[in-house]
């Protein structure tokens, strides 16, 4: 396990893809499919996104309680990401495709995304995240 973990960390460190790493969400503004608008900050909702060279994962807590987890594969081209959900704590999300545009400035990640449901309704979001400092190593 330690060799595998070391290999993954080395691949991430040597990746030329700037999205690779762990990102802690600082804030989010969103509009749901029904038009409801909302927002949260890191004080009420914890979102951690992890990207390696080919896969991504998000785990979320709200008000100190588990909310959801999901992840899968992604394709990055220029500053656009297409995320495909392959596994989720909500099986209804499996197969969902998320598209977002992002930019990285220093240690901050700004992303704007959209998703359209089967009824043609669109949800949007604007997230600001910060790259996690340091790397934990196995002993």
PDB file of N, CA and C in Angstrom, residues 37-113:
ATOM      1  N   UNK A  37     -31.923  29.735  -5.428  1.00  0.00           N
ATOM      2  CA  UNK A  37     -30.534  30.189  -5.310  1.00  0.00           C
ATOM      3  C   UNK A  37     -30.049  29.940  -3.896  1.00  0.00           C
ATOM      4  N   UNK A  38     -28.758  29.648  -3.775  1.00  0.00           N
ATOM      5  CA  UNK A  38     -28.185  29.403  -2.459  1.00  0.00           C
ATOM      6  C   UNK A  38     -26.697  29.653  -2.468  1.00  0.00           C
ATOM      7  N   UNK A  39     -26.136  29.587  -1.280  1.00  0.00           N
ATOM      8  CA  UNK A  39     -24.684  29.742  -1.140  1.00  0.00           C
ATOM      9  C   UNK A  39     -24.256  29.130   0.180  1.00  0.00           C
ATOM     10  N   UNK A  40     -22.980  28.877   0.289  1.00  0.00           N
ATOM     11  CA  UNK A  40     -22.405  28.447   1.558  1.00  0.00           C
ATOM     12  C   UNK A  40     -20.918  28.794   1.572  1.00  0.00           C
ATOM     13  N   UNK A  41     -20.361  28.749   2.753  1.00  0.00           N
ATOM     14  CA  UNK A  41     -18.926  28.976   2.936  1.00  0.00           C
ATOM     15  C   UNK A  41     -18.337  27.774   3.657  1.00  0.00           C
ATOM     16  N   UNK A  42     -17.034  27.769   3.824  1.00  0.00           N
ATOM     17  CA  UNK A  42     -16.366  26.642   4.473  1.00  0.00           C
ATOM     18  C   UNK A  42     -16.782  26.489   5.935  1.00  0.00           C
ATOM     19  N   UNK A  43     -17.385  27.517   6.534  1.00  0.00           N
ATOM     20  CA  UNK A  43     -17.817  27.413   7.919  1.00  0.00           C
ATOM     21  C   UNK A  43     -19.026  26.493   8.083  1.00  0.00           C
ATOM     22  N   UNK A  44     -19.871  26.392   7.061  1.00  0.00           N
ATOM     23  CA  UNK A  44     -21.073  25.556   7.168  1.00  0.00           C
ATOM     24  C   UNK A  44     -21.036  24.315   6.286  1.00  0.00           C
ATOM     25  N   UNK A  45     -20.210  24.332   5.254  1.00  0.00           N
ATOM     26  CA  UNK A  45     -20.166  23.194   4.335  1.00  0.00           C
ATOM     27  C   UNK A  45     -18.713  22.912   3.951  1.00  0.00           C
ATOM     28  N   UNK A  46     -18.292  21.693   4.165  1.00  0.00           N
ATOM     29  CA  UNK A  46     -16.939  21.284   3.806  1.00  0.00           C
ATOM     30  C   UNK A  46     -17.003  20.483   2.520  1.00  0.00           C
ATOM     31  N   UNK A  47     -16.255  20.916   1.522  1.00  0.00           N
ATOM     32  CA  UNK A  47     -16.166  20.205   0.249  1.00  0.00           C
ATOM     33  C   UNK A  47     -14.682  20.015  -0.053  1.00  0.00           C
ATOM     34  N   UNK A  48     -14.278  18.797  -0.271  1.00  0.00           N
ATOM     35  CA  UNK A  48     -12.897  18.513  -0.643  1.00  0.00           C
ATOM     36  C   UNK A  48     -12.924  17.799  -1.982  1.00  0.00           C
ATOM     37  N   UNK A  49     -12.238  18.389  -2.970  1.00  0.00           N
ATOM     38  CA  UNK A  49     -12.127  17.798  -4.300  1.00  0.00           C
ATOM     39  C   UNK A  49     -10.698  17.326  -4.483  1.00  0.00           C
ATOM     40  N   UNK A  50     -10.544  16.097  -4.973  1.00  0.00           N
ATOM     41  CA  UNK A  50      -9.226  15.532  -5.220  1.00  0.00           C
ATOM     42  C   UNK A  50      -9.127  15.099  -6.673  1.00  0.00           C
ATOM     43  N   UNK A  51      -8.045  15.512  -7.317  1.00  0.00           N
ATOM     44  CA  UNK A  51      -7.803  15.158  -8.711  1.00  0.00           C
ATOM     45  C   UNK A  51      -6.442  14.494  -8.823  1.00  0.00           C
ATOM     46  N   UNK A  52      -6.377  13.356  -9.520  1.00  0.00           N
ATOM     47  CA  UNK A  52      -5.085  12.830  -9.947  1.00  0.00           C
ATOM     48  C   UNK A  52      -5.059  12.985 -11.471  1.00  0.00           C
ATOM     49  N   UNK A  53      -4.194  12.305 -12.137  1.00  0.00           N
ATOM     50  CA  UNK A  53      -4.031  12.510 -13.581  1.00  0.00           C
ATOM     51  C   UNK A  53      -5.270  12.108 -14.397  1.00  0.00           C
ATOM     52  N   UNK A  54      -6.097  11.189 -13.878  1.00  0.00           N
ATOM     53  CA  UNK A  54      -7.232  10.684 -14.659  1.00  0.00           C
ATOM     54  C   UNK A  54      -8.557  10.660 -13.914  1.00  0.00           C
ATOM     55  N   UNK A  55      -8.539  10.736 -12.595  1.00  0.00           N
ATOM     56  CA  UNK A  55      -9.747  10.578 -11.792  1.00  0.00           C
ATOM     57  C   UNK A  55      -9.927  11.741 -10.816  1.00  0.00           C
ATOM     58  N   UNK A  56     -11.147  11.899 -10.345  1.00  0.00           N
ATOM     59  CA  UNK A  56     -11.480  12.923  -9.367  1.00  0.00           C
ATOM     60  C   UNK A  56     -12.435  12.339  -8.337  1.00  0.00           C
ATOM     61  N   UNK A  57     -12.521  13.004  -7.203  1.00  0.00           N
ATOM     62  CA  UNK A  57     -13.455  12.600  -6.157  1.00  0.00           C
ATOM     63  C   UNK A  57     -13.815  13.819  -5.322  1.00  0.00           C
ATOM     64  N   UNK A  58     -15.042  13.865  -4.847  1.00  0.00           N
ATOM     65  CA  UNK A  58     -15.482  14.910  -3.915  1.00  0.00           C
ATOM     66  C   UNK A  58     -16.149  14.233  -2.728  1.00  0.00           C
ATOM     67  N   UNK A  59     -15.834  14.728  -1.553  1.00  0.00           N
ATOM     68  CA  UNK A  59     -16.549  14.326  -0.346  1.00  0.00           C
ATOM     69  C   UNK A  59     -17.069  15.604   0.297  1.00  0.00           C
ATOM     70  N   UNK A  60     -18.300  15.546   0.809  1.00  0.00           N
ATOM     71  CA  UNK A  60     -18.949  16.745   1.324  1.00  0.00           C
ATOM     72  C   UNK A  60     -19.591  16.492   2.683  1.00  0.00           C
ATOM     73  N   UNK A  61     -19.433  17.477   3.553  1.00  0.00           N
ATOM     74  CA  UNK A  61     -20.090  17.510   4.856  1.00  0.00           C
ATOM     75  C   UNK A  61     -20.823  18.839   4.965  1.00  0.00           C
ATOM     76  N   UNK A  62     -21.940  18.845   5.637  1.00  0.00           N
ATOM     77  CA  UNK A  62     -22.678  20.088   5.889  1.00  0.00           C
ATOM     78  C   UNK A  62     -23.075  20.087   7.362  1.00  0.00           C
ATOM     79  N   UNK A  63     -22.800  21.197   8.008  1.00  0.00           N
ATOM     80  CA  UNK A  63     -23.104  21.340   9.433  1.00  0.00           C
ATOM     81  C   UNK A  63     -22.553  20.162  10.238  1.00  0.00           C
ATOM     82  N   UNK A  64     -21.341  19.714   9.876  1.00  0.00           N
ATOM     83  CA  UNK A  64     -20.660  18.659  10.618  1.00  0.00           C
ATOM     84  C   UNK A  64     -21.148  17.249  10.355  1.00  0.00           C
ATOM     85  N   UNK A  65     -22.035  17.061   9.364  1.00  0.00           N
ATOM     86  CA  UNK A  65     -22.563  15.731   9.063  1.00  0.00           C
ATOM     87  C   UNK A  65     -22.271  15.372   7.609  1.00  0.00           C
ATOM     88  N   UNK A  66     -22.032  14.076   7.367  1.00  0.00           N
ATOM     89  CA  UNK A  66     -21.796  13.591   6.000  1.00  0.00           C
ATOM     90  C   UNK A  66     -22.956  13.983   5.111  1.00  0.00           C
ATOM     91  N   UNK A  67     -22.638  14.521   3.941  1.00  0.00           N
ATOM     92  CA  UNK A  67     -23.676  14.886   2.971  1.00  0.00           C
ATOM     93  C   UNK A  67     -23.650  13.943   1.772  1.00  0.00           C
ATOM     94  N   UNK A  68     -22.483  13.828   1.113  1.00  0.00           N
ATOM     95  CA  UNK A  68     -22.377  12.921  -0.030  1.00  0.00           C
ATOM     96  C   UNK A  68     -20.922  12.744  -0.430  1.00  0.00           C
ATOM     97  N   UNK A  69     -20.708  11.774  -1.282  1.00  0.00           N
ATOM     98  CA  UNK A  69     -19.390  11.526  -1.870  1.00  0.00           C
ATOM     99  C   UNK A  69     -19.623  10.986  -3.274  1.00  0.00           C
ATOM    100  N   UNK A  70     -18.798  11.422  -4.203  1.00  0.00           N
ATOM    101  CA  UNK A  70     -18.905  10.910  -5.554  1.00  0.00           C
ATOM    102  C   UNK A  70     -17.616  11.187  -6.304  1.00  0.00           C
ATOM    103  N   UNK A  71     -17.443  10.511  -7.415  1.00  0.00           N
ATOM    104  CA  UNK A  71     -16.236  10.697  -8.206  1.00  0.00           C
ATOM    105  C   UNK A  71     -16.277   9.866  -9.463  1.00  0.00           C
ATOM    106  N   UNK A  72     -15.176   9.929 -10.187  1.00  0.00           N
ATOM    107  CA  UNK A  72     -15.094   9.188 -11.445  1.00  0.00           C
ATOM    108  C   UNK A  72     -13.914   9.650 -12.261  1.00  0.00           C
ATOM    109  N   UNK A  73     -14.091   9.701 -13.561  1.00  0.00           N
ATOM    110  CA  UNK A  73     -13.025  10.104 -14.467  1.00  0.00           C
ATOM    111  C   UNK A  73     -13.277  11.530 -14.945  1.00  0.00           C
ATOM    112  N   UNK A  74     -12.231  12.119 -15.520  1.00  0.00           N
ATOM    113  CA  UNK A  74     -12.416  13.451 -16.095  1.00  0.00           C
ATOM    114  C   UNK A  74     -11.499  13.630 -17.293  1.00  0.00           C
ATOM    115  N   UNK A  75     -11.887  14.582 -18.132  1.00  0.00           N
ATOM    116  CA  UNK A  75     -11.083  14.989 -19.269  1.00  0.00           C
ATOM    117  C   UNK A  75     -10.871  16.483 -19.130  1.00  0.00           C
ATOM    118  N   UNK A  76      -9.629  16.907 -19.279  1.00  0.00           N
ATOM    119  CA  UNK A  76      -9.292  18.323 -19.176  1.00  0.00           C
ATOM    120  C   UNK A  76      -8.764  18.803 -20.517  1.00  0.00           C
ATOM    121  N   UNK A  77      -9.331  19.917 -20.997  1.00  0.00           N
ATOM    122  CA  UNK A  77      -8.850  20.514 -22.235  1.00  0.00           C
ATOM    123  C   UNK A  77      -8.878  22.019 -22.041  1.00  0.00           C
ATOM    124  N   UNK A  78      -7.698  22.637 -22.200  1.00  0.00           N
ATOM    125  CA  UNK A  78      -7.532  24.057 -21.914  1.00  0.00           C
ATOM    126  C   UNK A  78      -7.975  24.285 -20.468  1.00  0.00           C
ATOM    127  N   UNK A  79      -8.922  25.151 -20.210  1.00  0.00           N
ATOM    128  CA  UNK A  79      -9.408  25.294 -18.838  1.00  0.00           C
ATOM    129  C   UNK A  79     -10.867  24.846 -18.721  1.00  0.00           C
ATOM    130  N   UNK A  80     -11.161  23.729 -19.381  1.00  0.00           N
ATOM    131  CA  UNK A  80     -12.482  23.114 -19.294  1.00  0.00           C
ATOM    132  C   UNK A  80     -12.327  21.688 -18.785  1.00  0.00           C
ATOM    133  N   UNK A  81     -13.255  21.289 -17.917  1.00  0.00           N
ATOM    134  CA  UNK A  81     -13.279  19.923 -17.398  1.00  0.00           C
ATOM    135  C   UNK A  81     -14.615  19.284 -17.729  1.00  0.00           C
ATOM    136  N   UNK A  82     -14.570  18.010 -18.101  1.00  0.00           N
ATOM    137  CA  UNK A  82     -15.767  17.187 -18.235  1.00  0.00           C
ATOM    138  C   UNK A  82     -15.596  16.050 -17.236  1.00  0.00           C
ATOM    139  N   UNK A  83     -16.432  16.065 -16.201  1.00  0.00           N
ATOM    140  CA  UNK A  83     -16.369  15.080 -15.126  1.00  0.00           C
ATOM    141  C   UNK A  83     -17.484  14.063 -15.315  1.00  0.00           C
ATOM    142  N   UNK A  84     -17.147  12.790 -15.298  1.00  0.00           N
ATOM    143  CA  UNK A  84     -18.141  11.726 -15.395  1.00  0.00           C
ATOM    144  C   UNK A  84     -18.234  11.035 -14.043  1.00  0.00           C
ATOM    145  N   UNK A  85     -19.439  10.938 -13.487  1.00  0.00           N
ATOM    146  CA  UNK A  85     -19.644  10.285 -12.199  1.00  0.00           C
ATOM    147  C   UNK A  85     -19.722   8.774 -12.422  1.00  0.00           C
ATOM    148  N   UNK A  86     -18.777   8.044 -11.828  1.00  0.00           N
ATOM    149  CA  UNK A  86     -18.755   6.584 -11.926  1.00  0.00           C
ATOM    150  C   UNK A  86     -19.236   5.917 -10.644  1.00  0.00           C
ATOM    151  N   UNK A  87     -19.141   6.624  -9.504  1.00  0.00           N
ATOM    152  CA  UNK A  87     -19.610   6.105  -8.226  1.00  0.00           C
ATOM    153  C   UNK A  87     -20.122   7.267  -7.389  1.00  0.00           C
ATOM    154  N   UNK A  88     -21.108   6.969  -6.543  1.00  0.00           N
ATOM    155  CA  UNK A  88     -21.729   8.036  -5.762  1.00  0.00           C
ATOM    156  C   UNK A  88     -22.465   7.440  -4.573  1.00  0.00           C
ATOM    157  N   UNK A  89     -22.519   8.205  -3.485  1.00  0.00           N
ATOM    158  CA  UNK A  89     -23.338   7.787  -2.348  1.00  0.00           C
ATOM    159  C   UNK A  89     -24.825   7.860  -2.706  1.00  0.00           C
ATOM    160  N   UNK A  90     -25.157   8.574  -3.770  1.00  0.00           N
ATOM    161  CA  UNK A  90     -26.515   8.613  -4.329  1.00  0.00           C
ATOM    162  C   UNK A  90     -26.456   7.937  -5.700  1.00  0.00           C
ATOM    163  N   UNK A  91     -26.880   6.672  -5.782  1.00  0.00           N
ATOM    164  CA  UNK A  91     -26.769   5.936  -7.049  1.00  0.00           C
ATOM    165  C   UNK A  91     -27.405   6.641  -8.237  1.00  0.00           C
ATOM    166  N   UNK A  92     -28.350   7.533  -8.013  1.00  0.00           N
ATOM    167  CA  UNK A  92     -28.977   8.267  -9.100  1.00  0.00           C
ATOM    168  C   UNK A  92     -28.023   9.204  -9.821  1.00  0.00           C
ATOM    169  N   UNK A  93     -26.893   9.531  -9.201  1.00  0.00           N
ATOM    170  CA  UNK A  93     -25.899  10.414  -9.827  1.00  0.00           C
ATOM    171  C   UNK A  93     -24.946   9.678 -10.768  1.00  0.00           C
ATOM    172  N   UNK A  94     -24.880   8.351 -10.656  1.00  0.00           N
ATOM    173  CA  UNK A  94     -23.951   7.588 -11.494  1.00  0.00           C
ATOM    174  C   UNK A  94     -24.306   7.802 -12.965  1.00  0.00           C
ATOM    175  N   UNK A  95     -23.304   8.131 -13.768  1.00  0.00           N
ATOM    176  CA  UNK A  95     -23.498   8.392 -15.182  1.00  0.00           C
ATOM    177  C   UNK A  95     -23.670   9.871 -15.509  1.00  0.00           C
ATOM    178  N   UNK A  96     -23.822  10.707 -14.495  1.00  0.00           N
ATOM    179  CA  UNK A  96     -23.986  12.149 -14.713  1.00  0.00           C
ATOM    180  C   UNK A  96     -22.697  12.741 -15.263  1.00  0.00           C
ATOM    181  N   UNK A  97     -22.829  13.684 -16.167  1.00  0.00           N
ATOM    182  CA  UNK A  97     -21.692  14.392 -16.743  1.00  0.00           C
ATOM    183  C   UNK A  97     -21.761  15.851 -16.308  1.00  0.00           C
ATOM    184  N   UNK A  98     -20.726  16.314 -15.628  1.00  0.00           N
ATOM    185  CA  UNK A  98     -20.625  17.710 -15.212  1.00  0.00           C
ATOM    186  C   UNK A  98     -19.611  18.403 -16.113  1.00  0.00           C
ATOM    187  N   UNK A  99     -19.919  19.605 -16.517  1.00  0.00           N
ATOM    188  CA  UNK A  99     -18.972  20.394 -17.298  1.00  0.00           C
ATOM    189  C   UNK A  99     -18.691  21.683 -16.553  1.00  0.00           C
ATOM    190  N   UNK A 100     -17.435  22.057 -16.503  1.00  0.00           N
ATOM    191  CA  UNK A 100     -17.100  23.307 -15.853  1.00  0.00           C
ATOM    192  C   UNK A 100     -15.898  23.962 -16.502  1.00  0.00           C
ATOM    193  N   UNK A 101     -15.846  25.262 -16.321  1.00  0.00           N
ATOM    194  CA  UNK A 101     -14.728  26.079 -16.778  1.00  0.00           C
ATOM    195  C   UNK A 101     -14.008  26.516 -15.518  1.00  0.00           C
ATOM    196  N   UNK A 102     -12.680  26.458 -15.528  1.00  0.00           N
ATOM    197  CA  UNK A 102     -11.949  26.839 -14.326  1.00  0.00           C
ATOM    198  C   UNK A 102     -10.734  27.691 -14.668  1.00  0.00           C
ATOM    199  N   UNK A 103     -10.270  28.380 -13.635  1.00  0.00           N
ATOM    200  CA  UNK A 103      -9.005  29.084 -13.728  1.00  0.00           C
ATOM    201  C   UNK A 103      -8.322  28.959 -12.380  1.00  0.00           C
ATOM    202  N   UNK A 104      -7.011  28.936 -12.420  1.00  0.00           N
ATOM    203  CA  UNK A 104      -6.215  28.852 -11.198  1.00  0.00           C
ATOM    204  C   UNK A 104      -5.370  30.107 -11.119  1.00  0.00           C
ATOM    205  N   UNK A 105      -5.469  30.773  -9.982  1.00  0.00           N
ATOM    206  CA  UNK A 105      -4.662  31.956  -9.709  1.00  0.00           C
ATOM    207  C   UNK A 105      -3.954  31.715  -8.385  1.00  0.00           C
ATOM    208  N   UNK A 106      -2.633  31.531  -8.438  1.00  0.00           N
ATOM    209  CA  UNK A 106      -1.895  31.203  -7.218  1.00  0.00           C
ATOM    210  C   UNK A 106      -2.373  29.875  -6.675  1.00  0.00           C
ATOM    211  N   UNK A 107      -2.842  29.859  -5.430  1.00  0.00           N
ATOM    212  CA  UNK A 107      -3.345  28.623  -4.832  1.00  0.00           C
ATOM    213  C   UNK A 107      -4.872  28.575  -4.808  1.00  0.00           C
ATOM    214  N   UNK A 108      -5.530  29.419  -5.601  1.00  0.00           N
ATOM    215  CA  UNK A 108      -6.994  29.463  -5.653  1.00  0.00           C
ATOM    216  C   UNK A 108      -7.509  28.879  -6.970  1.00  0.00           C
ATOM    217  N   UNK A 109      -8.577  28.121  -6.858  1.00  0.00           N
ATOM    218  CA  UNK A 109      -9.260  27.523  -8.003  1.00  0.00           C
ATOM    219  C   UNK A 109     -10.651  28.144  -8.087  1.00  0.00           C
ATOM    220  N   UNK A 110     -10.964  28.747  -9.228  1.00  0.00           N
ATOM    221  CA  UNK A 110     -12.276  29.331  -9.479  1.00  0.00           C
ATOM    222  C   UNK A 110     -12.941  28.474 -10.544  1.00  0.00           C
ATOM    223  N   UNK A 111     -14.139  27.969 -10.260  1.00  0.00           N
ATOM    224  CA  UNK A 111     -14.806  27.116 -11.240  1.00  0.00           C
ATOM    225  C   UNK A 111     -16.265  27.505 -11.391  1.00  0.00           C
ATOM    226  N   UNK A 112     -16.735  27.440 -12.629  1.00  0.00           N
ATOM    227  CA  UNK A 112     -18.120  27.714 -12.974  1.00  0.00           C
ATOM    228  C   UNK A 112     -18.648  26.507 -13.737  1.00  0.00           C
ATOM    229  N   UNK A 113     -19.737  25.950 -13.240  1.00  0.00           N
ATOM    230  CA  UNK A 113     -20.249  24.749 -13.866  1.00  0.00           C
ATOM    231  C   UNK A 113     -21.720  24.814 -14.187  1.00  0.00           C
TER     232      UNK A 113
END
